[in-house]
Short mmCIF file of C-alpha atoms in Angstrom, two decimals:
data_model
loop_
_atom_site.label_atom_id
_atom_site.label_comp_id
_atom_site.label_asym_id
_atom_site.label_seq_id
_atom_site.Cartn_x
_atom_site.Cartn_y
_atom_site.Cartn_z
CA UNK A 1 0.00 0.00 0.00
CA UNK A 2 2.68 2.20 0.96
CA UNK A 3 4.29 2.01 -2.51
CA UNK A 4 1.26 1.86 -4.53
CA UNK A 5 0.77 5.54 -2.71
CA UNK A 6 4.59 6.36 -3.86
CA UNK A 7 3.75 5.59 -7.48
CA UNK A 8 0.20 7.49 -7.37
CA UNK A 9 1.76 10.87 -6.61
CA UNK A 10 5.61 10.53 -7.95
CA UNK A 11 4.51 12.75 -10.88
CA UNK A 12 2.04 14.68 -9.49
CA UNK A 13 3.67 17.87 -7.50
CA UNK A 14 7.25 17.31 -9.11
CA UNK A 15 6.99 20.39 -11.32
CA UNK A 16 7.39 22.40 -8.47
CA UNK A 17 11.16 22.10 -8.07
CA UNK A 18 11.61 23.23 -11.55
CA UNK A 19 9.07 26.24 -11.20
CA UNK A 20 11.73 29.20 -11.42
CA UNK A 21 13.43 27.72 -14.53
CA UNK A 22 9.89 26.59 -16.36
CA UNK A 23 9.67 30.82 -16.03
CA UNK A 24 12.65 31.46 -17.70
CA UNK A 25 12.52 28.68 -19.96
CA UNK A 26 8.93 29.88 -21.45
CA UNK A 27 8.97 33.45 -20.12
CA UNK A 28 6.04 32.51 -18.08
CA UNK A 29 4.05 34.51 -15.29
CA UNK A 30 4.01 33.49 -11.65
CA UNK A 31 0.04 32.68 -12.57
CA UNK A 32 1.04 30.39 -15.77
CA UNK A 33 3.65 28.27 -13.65
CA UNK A 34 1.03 27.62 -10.52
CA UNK A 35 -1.20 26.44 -12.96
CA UNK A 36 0.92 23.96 -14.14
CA UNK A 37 0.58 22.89 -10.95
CA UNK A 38 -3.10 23.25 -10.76
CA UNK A 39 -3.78 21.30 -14.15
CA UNK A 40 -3.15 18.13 -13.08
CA UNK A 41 -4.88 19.13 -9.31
CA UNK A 42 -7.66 20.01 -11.34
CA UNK A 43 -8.03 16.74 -13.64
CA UNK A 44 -7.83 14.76 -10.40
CA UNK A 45 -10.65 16.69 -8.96
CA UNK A 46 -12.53 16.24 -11.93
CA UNK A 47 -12.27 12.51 -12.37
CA UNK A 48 -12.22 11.06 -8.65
CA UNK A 49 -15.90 11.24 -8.56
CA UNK A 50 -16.41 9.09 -12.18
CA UNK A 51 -13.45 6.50 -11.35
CA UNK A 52 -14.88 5.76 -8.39
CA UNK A 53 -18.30 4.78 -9.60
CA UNK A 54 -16.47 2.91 -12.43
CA UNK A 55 -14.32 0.76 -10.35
CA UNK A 56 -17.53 0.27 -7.93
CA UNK A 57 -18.83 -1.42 -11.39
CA UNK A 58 -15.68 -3.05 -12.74
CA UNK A 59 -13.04 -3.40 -10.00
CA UNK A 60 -9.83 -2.54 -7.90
CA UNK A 61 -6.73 -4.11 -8.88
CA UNK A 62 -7.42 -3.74 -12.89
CA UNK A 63 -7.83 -0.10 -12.39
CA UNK A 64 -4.52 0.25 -10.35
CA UNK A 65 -2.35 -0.94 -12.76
CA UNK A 66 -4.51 0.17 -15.48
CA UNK A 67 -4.06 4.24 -14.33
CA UNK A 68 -0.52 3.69 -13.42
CA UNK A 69 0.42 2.24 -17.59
CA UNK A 70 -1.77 5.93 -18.72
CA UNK A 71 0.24 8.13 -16.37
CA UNK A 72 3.31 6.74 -18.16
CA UNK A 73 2.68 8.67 -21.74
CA UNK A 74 1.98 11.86 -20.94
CA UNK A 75 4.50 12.01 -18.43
CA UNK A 76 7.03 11.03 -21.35
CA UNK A 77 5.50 13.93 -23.00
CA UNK A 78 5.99 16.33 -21.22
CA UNK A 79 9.64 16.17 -22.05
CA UNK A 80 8.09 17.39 -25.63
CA UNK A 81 6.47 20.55 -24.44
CA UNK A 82 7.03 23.98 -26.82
CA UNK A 83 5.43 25.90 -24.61
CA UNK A 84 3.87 26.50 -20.84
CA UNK A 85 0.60 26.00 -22.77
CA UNK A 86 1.22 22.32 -23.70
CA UNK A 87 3.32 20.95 -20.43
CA UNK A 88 -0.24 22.29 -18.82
CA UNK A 89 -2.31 19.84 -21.63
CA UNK A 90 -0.21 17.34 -20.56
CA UNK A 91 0.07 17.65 -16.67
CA UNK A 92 -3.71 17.48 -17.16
CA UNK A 93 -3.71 14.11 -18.74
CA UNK A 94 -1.41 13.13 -15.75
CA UNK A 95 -4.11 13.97 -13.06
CA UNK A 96 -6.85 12.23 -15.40
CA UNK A 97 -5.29 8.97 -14.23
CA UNK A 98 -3.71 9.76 -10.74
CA UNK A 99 -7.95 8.84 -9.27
CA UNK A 100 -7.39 5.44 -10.66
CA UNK A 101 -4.84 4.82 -8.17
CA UNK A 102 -5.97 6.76 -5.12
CA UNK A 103 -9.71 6.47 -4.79
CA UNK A 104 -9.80 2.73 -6.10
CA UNK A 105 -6.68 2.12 -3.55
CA UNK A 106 -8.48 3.11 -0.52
CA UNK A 107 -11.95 1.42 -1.57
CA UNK A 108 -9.30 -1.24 -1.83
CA UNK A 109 -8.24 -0.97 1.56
CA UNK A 110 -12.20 -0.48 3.12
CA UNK A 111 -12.96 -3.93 1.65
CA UNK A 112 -10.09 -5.56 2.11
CA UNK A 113 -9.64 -5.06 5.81
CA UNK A 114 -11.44 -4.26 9.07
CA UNK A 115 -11.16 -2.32 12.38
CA UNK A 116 -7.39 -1.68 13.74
CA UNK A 117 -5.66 -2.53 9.98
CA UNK A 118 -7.85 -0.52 7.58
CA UNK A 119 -6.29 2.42 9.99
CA UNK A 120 -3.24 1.09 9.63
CA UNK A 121 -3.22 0.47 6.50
CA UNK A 122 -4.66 4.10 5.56
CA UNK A 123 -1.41 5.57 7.59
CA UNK A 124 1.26 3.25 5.44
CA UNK A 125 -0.71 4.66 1.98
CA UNK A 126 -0.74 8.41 3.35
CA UNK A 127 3.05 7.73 3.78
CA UNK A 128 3.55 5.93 0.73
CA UNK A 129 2.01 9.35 -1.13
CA UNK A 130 3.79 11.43 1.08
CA UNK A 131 7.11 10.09 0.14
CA UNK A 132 6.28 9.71 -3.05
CA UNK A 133 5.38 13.71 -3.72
CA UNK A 134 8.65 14.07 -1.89
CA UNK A 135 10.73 12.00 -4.33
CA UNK A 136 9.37 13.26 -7.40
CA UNK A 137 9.97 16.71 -6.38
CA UNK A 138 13.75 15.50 -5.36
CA UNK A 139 14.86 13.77 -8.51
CA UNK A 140 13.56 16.23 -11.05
CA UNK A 141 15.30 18.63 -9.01
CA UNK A 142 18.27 16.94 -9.68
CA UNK A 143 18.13 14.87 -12.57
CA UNK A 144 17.61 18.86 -14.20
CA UNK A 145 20.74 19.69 -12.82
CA UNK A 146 22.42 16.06 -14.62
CA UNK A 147 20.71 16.37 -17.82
CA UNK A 148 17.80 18.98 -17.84
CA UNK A 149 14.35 18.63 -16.96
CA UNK A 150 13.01 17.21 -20.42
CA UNK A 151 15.53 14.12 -19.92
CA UNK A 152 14.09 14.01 -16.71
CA UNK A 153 10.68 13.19 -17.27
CA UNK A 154 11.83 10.16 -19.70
CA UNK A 155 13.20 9.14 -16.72
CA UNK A 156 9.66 9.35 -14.54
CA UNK A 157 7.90 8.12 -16.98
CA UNK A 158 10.14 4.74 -16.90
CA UNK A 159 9.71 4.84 -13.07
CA UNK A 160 5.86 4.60 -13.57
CA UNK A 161 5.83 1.62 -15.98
CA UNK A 162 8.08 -0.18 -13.28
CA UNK A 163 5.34 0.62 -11.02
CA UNK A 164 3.22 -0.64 -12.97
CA UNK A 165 4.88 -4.15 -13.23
CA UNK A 166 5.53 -4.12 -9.65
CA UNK A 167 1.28 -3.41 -8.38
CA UNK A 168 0.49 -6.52 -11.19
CA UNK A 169 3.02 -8.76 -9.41
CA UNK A 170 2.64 -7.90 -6.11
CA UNK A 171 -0.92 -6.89 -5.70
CA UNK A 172 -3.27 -9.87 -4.60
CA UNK A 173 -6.70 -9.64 -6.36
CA UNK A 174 -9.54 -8.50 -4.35
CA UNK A 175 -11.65 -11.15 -2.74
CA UNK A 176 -14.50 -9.17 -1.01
CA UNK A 177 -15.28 -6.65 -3.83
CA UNK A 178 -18.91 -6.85 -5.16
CA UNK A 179 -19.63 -5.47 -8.50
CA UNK A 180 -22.03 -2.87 -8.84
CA UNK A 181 -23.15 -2.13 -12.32
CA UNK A 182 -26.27 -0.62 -11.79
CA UNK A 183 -25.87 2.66 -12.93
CA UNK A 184 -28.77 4.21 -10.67
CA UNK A 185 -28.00 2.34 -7.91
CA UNK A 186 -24.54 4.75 -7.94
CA UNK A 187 -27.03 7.99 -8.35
CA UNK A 188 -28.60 6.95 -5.44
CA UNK A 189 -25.71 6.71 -3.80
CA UNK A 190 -24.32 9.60 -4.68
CA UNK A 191 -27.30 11.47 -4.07
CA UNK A 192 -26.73 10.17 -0.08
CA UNK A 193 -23.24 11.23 0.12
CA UNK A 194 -23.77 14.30 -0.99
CA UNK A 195 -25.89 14.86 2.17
CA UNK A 196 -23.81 12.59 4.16
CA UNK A 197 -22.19 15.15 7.21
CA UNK A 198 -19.26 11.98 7.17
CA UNK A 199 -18.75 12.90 3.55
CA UNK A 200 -19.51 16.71 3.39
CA UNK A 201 -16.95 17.79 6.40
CA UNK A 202 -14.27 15.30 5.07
CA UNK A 203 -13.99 17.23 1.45
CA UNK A 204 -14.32 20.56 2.64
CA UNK A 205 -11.70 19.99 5.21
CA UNK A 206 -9.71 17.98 2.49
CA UNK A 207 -9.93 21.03 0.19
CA UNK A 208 -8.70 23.56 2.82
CA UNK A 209 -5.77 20.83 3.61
CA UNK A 210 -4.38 20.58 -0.34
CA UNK A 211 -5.18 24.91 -0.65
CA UNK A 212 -2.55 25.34 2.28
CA UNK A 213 -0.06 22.66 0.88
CA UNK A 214 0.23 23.16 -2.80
CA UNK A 215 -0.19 27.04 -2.26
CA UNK A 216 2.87 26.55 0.73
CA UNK A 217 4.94 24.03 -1.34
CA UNK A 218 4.56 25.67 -4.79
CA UNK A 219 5.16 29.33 -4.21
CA UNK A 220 8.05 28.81 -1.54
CA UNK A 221 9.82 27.84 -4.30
CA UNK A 222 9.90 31.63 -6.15
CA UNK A 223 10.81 32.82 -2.99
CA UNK A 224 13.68 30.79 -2.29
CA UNK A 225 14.47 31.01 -6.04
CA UNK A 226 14.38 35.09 -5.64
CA UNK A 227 17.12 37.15 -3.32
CA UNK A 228 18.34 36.72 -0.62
CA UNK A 229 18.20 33.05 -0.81
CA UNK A 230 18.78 32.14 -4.70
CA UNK A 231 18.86 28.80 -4.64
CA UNK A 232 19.35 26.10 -7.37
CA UNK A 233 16.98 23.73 -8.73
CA UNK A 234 18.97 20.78 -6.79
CA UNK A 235 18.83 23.18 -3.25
CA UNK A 236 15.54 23.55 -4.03
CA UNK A 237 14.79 19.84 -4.46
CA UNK A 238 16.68 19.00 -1.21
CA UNK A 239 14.46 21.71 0.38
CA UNK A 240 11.64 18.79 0.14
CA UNK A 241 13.29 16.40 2.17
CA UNK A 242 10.68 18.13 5.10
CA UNK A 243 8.52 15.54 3.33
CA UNK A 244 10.00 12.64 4.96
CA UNK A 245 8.93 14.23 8.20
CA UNK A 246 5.44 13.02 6.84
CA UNK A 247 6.87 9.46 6.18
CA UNK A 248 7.25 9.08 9.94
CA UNK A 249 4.84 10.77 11.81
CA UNK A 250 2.10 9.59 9.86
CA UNK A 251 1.90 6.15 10.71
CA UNK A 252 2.30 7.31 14.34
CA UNK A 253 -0.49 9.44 13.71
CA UNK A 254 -2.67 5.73 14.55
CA UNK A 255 -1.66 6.39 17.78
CA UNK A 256 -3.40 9.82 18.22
CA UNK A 257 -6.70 8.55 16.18
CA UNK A 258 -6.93 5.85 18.68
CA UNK A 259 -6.55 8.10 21.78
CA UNK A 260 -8.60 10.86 20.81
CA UNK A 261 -10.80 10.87 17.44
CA UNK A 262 -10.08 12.30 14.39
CA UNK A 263 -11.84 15.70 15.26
CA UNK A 264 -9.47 16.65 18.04
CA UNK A 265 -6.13 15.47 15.89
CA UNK A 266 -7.11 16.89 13.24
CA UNK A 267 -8.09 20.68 15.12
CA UNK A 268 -4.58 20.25 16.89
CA UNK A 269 -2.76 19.31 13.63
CA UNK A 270 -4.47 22.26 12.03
CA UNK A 271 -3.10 24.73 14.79
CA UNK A 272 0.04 23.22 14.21
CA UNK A 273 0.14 23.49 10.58
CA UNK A 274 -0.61 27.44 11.35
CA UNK A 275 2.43 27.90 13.25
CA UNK A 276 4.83 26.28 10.91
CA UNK A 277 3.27 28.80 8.39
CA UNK A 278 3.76 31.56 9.93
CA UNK A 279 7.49 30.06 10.67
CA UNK A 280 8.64 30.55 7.07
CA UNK A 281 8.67 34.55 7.29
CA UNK A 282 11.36 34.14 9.41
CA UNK A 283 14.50 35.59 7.14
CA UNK A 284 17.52 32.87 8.08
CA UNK A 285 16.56 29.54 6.05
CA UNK A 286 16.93 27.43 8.58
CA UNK A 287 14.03 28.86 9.90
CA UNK A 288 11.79 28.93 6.92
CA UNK A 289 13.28 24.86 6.77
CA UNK A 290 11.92 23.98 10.03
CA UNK A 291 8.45 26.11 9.17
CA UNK A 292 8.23 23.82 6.33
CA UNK A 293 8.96 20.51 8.13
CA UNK A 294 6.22 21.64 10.73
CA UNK A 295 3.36 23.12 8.45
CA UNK A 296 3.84 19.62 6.59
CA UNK A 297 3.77 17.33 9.37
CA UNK A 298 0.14 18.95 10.21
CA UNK A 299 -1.15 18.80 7.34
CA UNK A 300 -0.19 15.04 6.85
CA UNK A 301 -1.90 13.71 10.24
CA UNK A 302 -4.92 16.25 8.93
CA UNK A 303 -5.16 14.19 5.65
CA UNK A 304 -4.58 10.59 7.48
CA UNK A 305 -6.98 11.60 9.98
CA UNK A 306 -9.46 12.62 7.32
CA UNK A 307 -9.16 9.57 5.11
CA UNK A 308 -9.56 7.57 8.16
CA UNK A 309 -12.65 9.04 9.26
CA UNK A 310 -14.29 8.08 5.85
CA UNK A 311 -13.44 4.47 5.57
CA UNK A 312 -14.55 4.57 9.37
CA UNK A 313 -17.88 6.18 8.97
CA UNK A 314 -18.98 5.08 5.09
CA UNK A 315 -20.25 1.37 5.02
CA UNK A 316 -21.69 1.85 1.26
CA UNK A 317 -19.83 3.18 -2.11
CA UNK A 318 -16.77 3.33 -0.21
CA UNK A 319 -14.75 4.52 -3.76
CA UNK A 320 -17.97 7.05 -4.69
CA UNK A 321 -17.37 8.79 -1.26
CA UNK A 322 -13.60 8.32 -1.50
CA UNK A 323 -13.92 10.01 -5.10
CA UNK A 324 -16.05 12.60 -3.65
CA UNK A 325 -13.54 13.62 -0.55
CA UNK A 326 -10.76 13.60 -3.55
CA UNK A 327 -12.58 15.85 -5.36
CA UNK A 328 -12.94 18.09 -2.96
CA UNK A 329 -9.04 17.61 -1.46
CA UNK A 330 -8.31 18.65 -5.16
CA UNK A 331 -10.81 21.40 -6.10
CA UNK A 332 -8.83 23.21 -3.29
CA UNK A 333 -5.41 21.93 -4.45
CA UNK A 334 -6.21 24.14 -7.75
CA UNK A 335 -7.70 26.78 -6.14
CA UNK A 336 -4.49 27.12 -4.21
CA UNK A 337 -2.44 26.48 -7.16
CA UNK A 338 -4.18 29.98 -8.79
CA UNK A 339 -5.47 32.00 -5.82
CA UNK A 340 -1.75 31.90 -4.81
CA UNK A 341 -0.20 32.16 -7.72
CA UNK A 342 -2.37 35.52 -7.94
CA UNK A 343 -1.26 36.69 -4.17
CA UNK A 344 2.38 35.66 -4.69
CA UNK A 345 2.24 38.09 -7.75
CA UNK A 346 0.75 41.21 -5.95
CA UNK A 347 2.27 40.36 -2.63
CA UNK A 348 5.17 37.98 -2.68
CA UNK A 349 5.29 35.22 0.08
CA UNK A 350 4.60 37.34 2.97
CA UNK A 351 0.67 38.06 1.55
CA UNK A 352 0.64 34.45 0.24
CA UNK A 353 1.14 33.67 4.05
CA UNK A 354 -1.89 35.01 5.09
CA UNK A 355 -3.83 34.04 2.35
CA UNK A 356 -2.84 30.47 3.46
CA UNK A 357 -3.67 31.36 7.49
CA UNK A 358 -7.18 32.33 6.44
CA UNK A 359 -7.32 29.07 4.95
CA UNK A 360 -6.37 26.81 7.63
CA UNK A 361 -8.72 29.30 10.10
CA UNK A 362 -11.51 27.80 7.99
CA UNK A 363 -10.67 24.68 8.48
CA UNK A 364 -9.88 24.47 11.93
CA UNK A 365 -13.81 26.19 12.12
CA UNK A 366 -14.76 22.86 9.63
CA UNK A 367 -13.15 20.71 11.75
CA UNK A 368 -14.52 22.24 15.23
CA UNK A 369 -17.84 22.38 13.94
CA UNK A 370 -18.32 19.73 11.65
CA UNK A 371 -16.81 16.52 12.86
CA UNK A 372 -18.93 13.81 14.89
CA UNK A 373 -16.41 12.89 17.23
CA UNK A 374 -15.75 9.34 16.15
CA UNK A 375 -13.14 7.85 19.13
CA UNK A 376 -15.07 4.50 19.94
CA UNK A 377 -15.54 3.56 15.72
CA UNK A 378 -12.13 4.48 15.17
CA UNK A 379 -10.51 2.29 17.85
#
């Protein structure tokens, strides 16, 4: 599970370390290269809802491997792009795949298992995706600096067909998934999730969660990139290495569900997200570093938390409501992708700061307010 999340999101953020030279490269604005970002935030958003009803009708494991062989081309593809205009066309067709992998995974995962391990389980995949957006950020990073960016992508595009080989090998077929092929059967059930409070608070708070870290993670970039700081694409790769913060403390993040409910965790890893936030306007980088590693770390037992308290909570279209929550956690992914890309442009990082602060203040309200404390179910 863990490495099925590493594949799902390798290519999914790792644009970001090569932000300040995709501006030079195609003279782009700080609007055009958040979007960038955003397109394939936005795809994901768009499709999580329609893979999940698919795979309710056709299964898990064919879809897994299935998504992971698509993400392959128009990752290589990108390594053909003439313009900002065209890597966006193609980081789109990335994120029409990436709900293949995530929503089916943890439907997956809600069948598969019960009580104690589908927690468990949910924790390893968080950390799985958390070290994957971490890796892909790294080695593009790098492998620009070794043989440019468009070299690079050949590269993670071979890394995704071995993933795909791997999930077929090592995968076992599902053996309590029930097909569903009824096509109004899934309107009804859509219909109830949509006024399901379970599902309602879990993708509003998911959106809030993915505003604060692609509008953190993206635009930190430009201002490292700018003076006083000017660093290189590898420095900025090795800046992600806060990631694997996530890779740790979310599994232990089971132990906090357990003790208290995923309302209180997640309002205290909110708070804590807040303060590494406001961290980074510190002016020494080792100070905006450790903002980083702490803003991260909240928002990763916020998202664990959140995932948990669906598979907890939803008995019926476990994928549907999974699609639903990532549609949500992805609507605000874009929104942060352009919303920032707008402040970082009129106000550099120190208005994009508050911009994200506002954000986690409404989900700290979302998560005060809207969570059914859930302590007994989860344990």
């Amino acid at each position: 599970m863990g490495l099925i999340g590493m594949f799902a999101f390798l290519q999914v953020y790792s644009v970001q370390a090569i932000l300040p030279v995709l501006i030079t490269d195609f003279a782009a604005t700080e609007v055009q290269a958040g979007m960038v970002v955003g397109a394939t935030v936005l795809a994901i958003a768009i499709m999580s809802p329609f893979l999940g009803m698919l795979s309710d009708a056709v299964g898990r494991k064919v879809f897994i491997v299935g998504a992971l062989l698509f993400l392959a081309i128009p990752t290589a593809l990108i390594a053909q792009s003439p313009s900002i205009g065209w890597m966006g066309v193609w980081r789109f067709l990335q994120g029409l795949s990436v709900p293949g992998i995530t929503v089916v995974t943890i439907a997956y995962i809600g069948e598969e298992f019960e009580g104690r391990a589908v927690t468990e389980l949910m924790s390893f995949y968080v950390s799985g995706s958390v070290l994957g957006g971490f890796m892909g950020r790294f080695l593009l990073g790098h492998l620009h600096e070794l043989i440019g960016w468009r070299a690079g992508y050949y590269v993670m595009a071979a890394m995704t067909l071995l993933g795909a080989l791997w999930v077929t090998k090592m995968l076992p077929v599902s053996r309590q998934f029930v097909a569903n092929p009824n096509f109004r059967s899934a309107i009804q059930t859509l219909g109830s999730h949509l006024v399901n409070r379970y599902v309602v608070t879990a993708c509003l708070l998911g959106a809030c969660v993915l505003f604060s870290l692609v509008g953190c993670f993206t635009f930190i970039n430009l201002h490292l990139a700018d003076t006083p700081y000017e660093l290189s694409t590898g420095a900025l790769a090795n800046i992600f290495a806060v990631y694997l913060l996530g890779v740790i403390i979310t599994p232990l993040s089971t132990t906090l569900l357990r003790r208290f409910g995923s309302a209180r965790t997640v309002r205290v890893a909110v708070v804590v997200s807040m303060l590494g936030v406001l961290l980074t306007l510190v002016a020494p980088l080792w100070g905006v570093v450790i903002g980083l590693a702490v803003m991260s770390s909240g928002v990763f037992i916020t998202q664990s938390a959140t995932i948990s308290y669906i598979a907890v909570n939803v008995k019926k279209g476990r994928s549907l409501a999974s699609g639903l929550y990532y549609m949500g956690y992805y609507a605000g992914g874009t929104l942060g992708a352009w919303l920032g890309g707008i402040t970082y442009a009129r106000g550099q990082w120190s208005l994009t700061v508050w911009l994200l602060l506002f954000v986690q203040v409404l989900a700290l309200l979302i998560a005060s307010f809207g969570m059914i404390k859930t302590k007994s179910k989860a344990a």
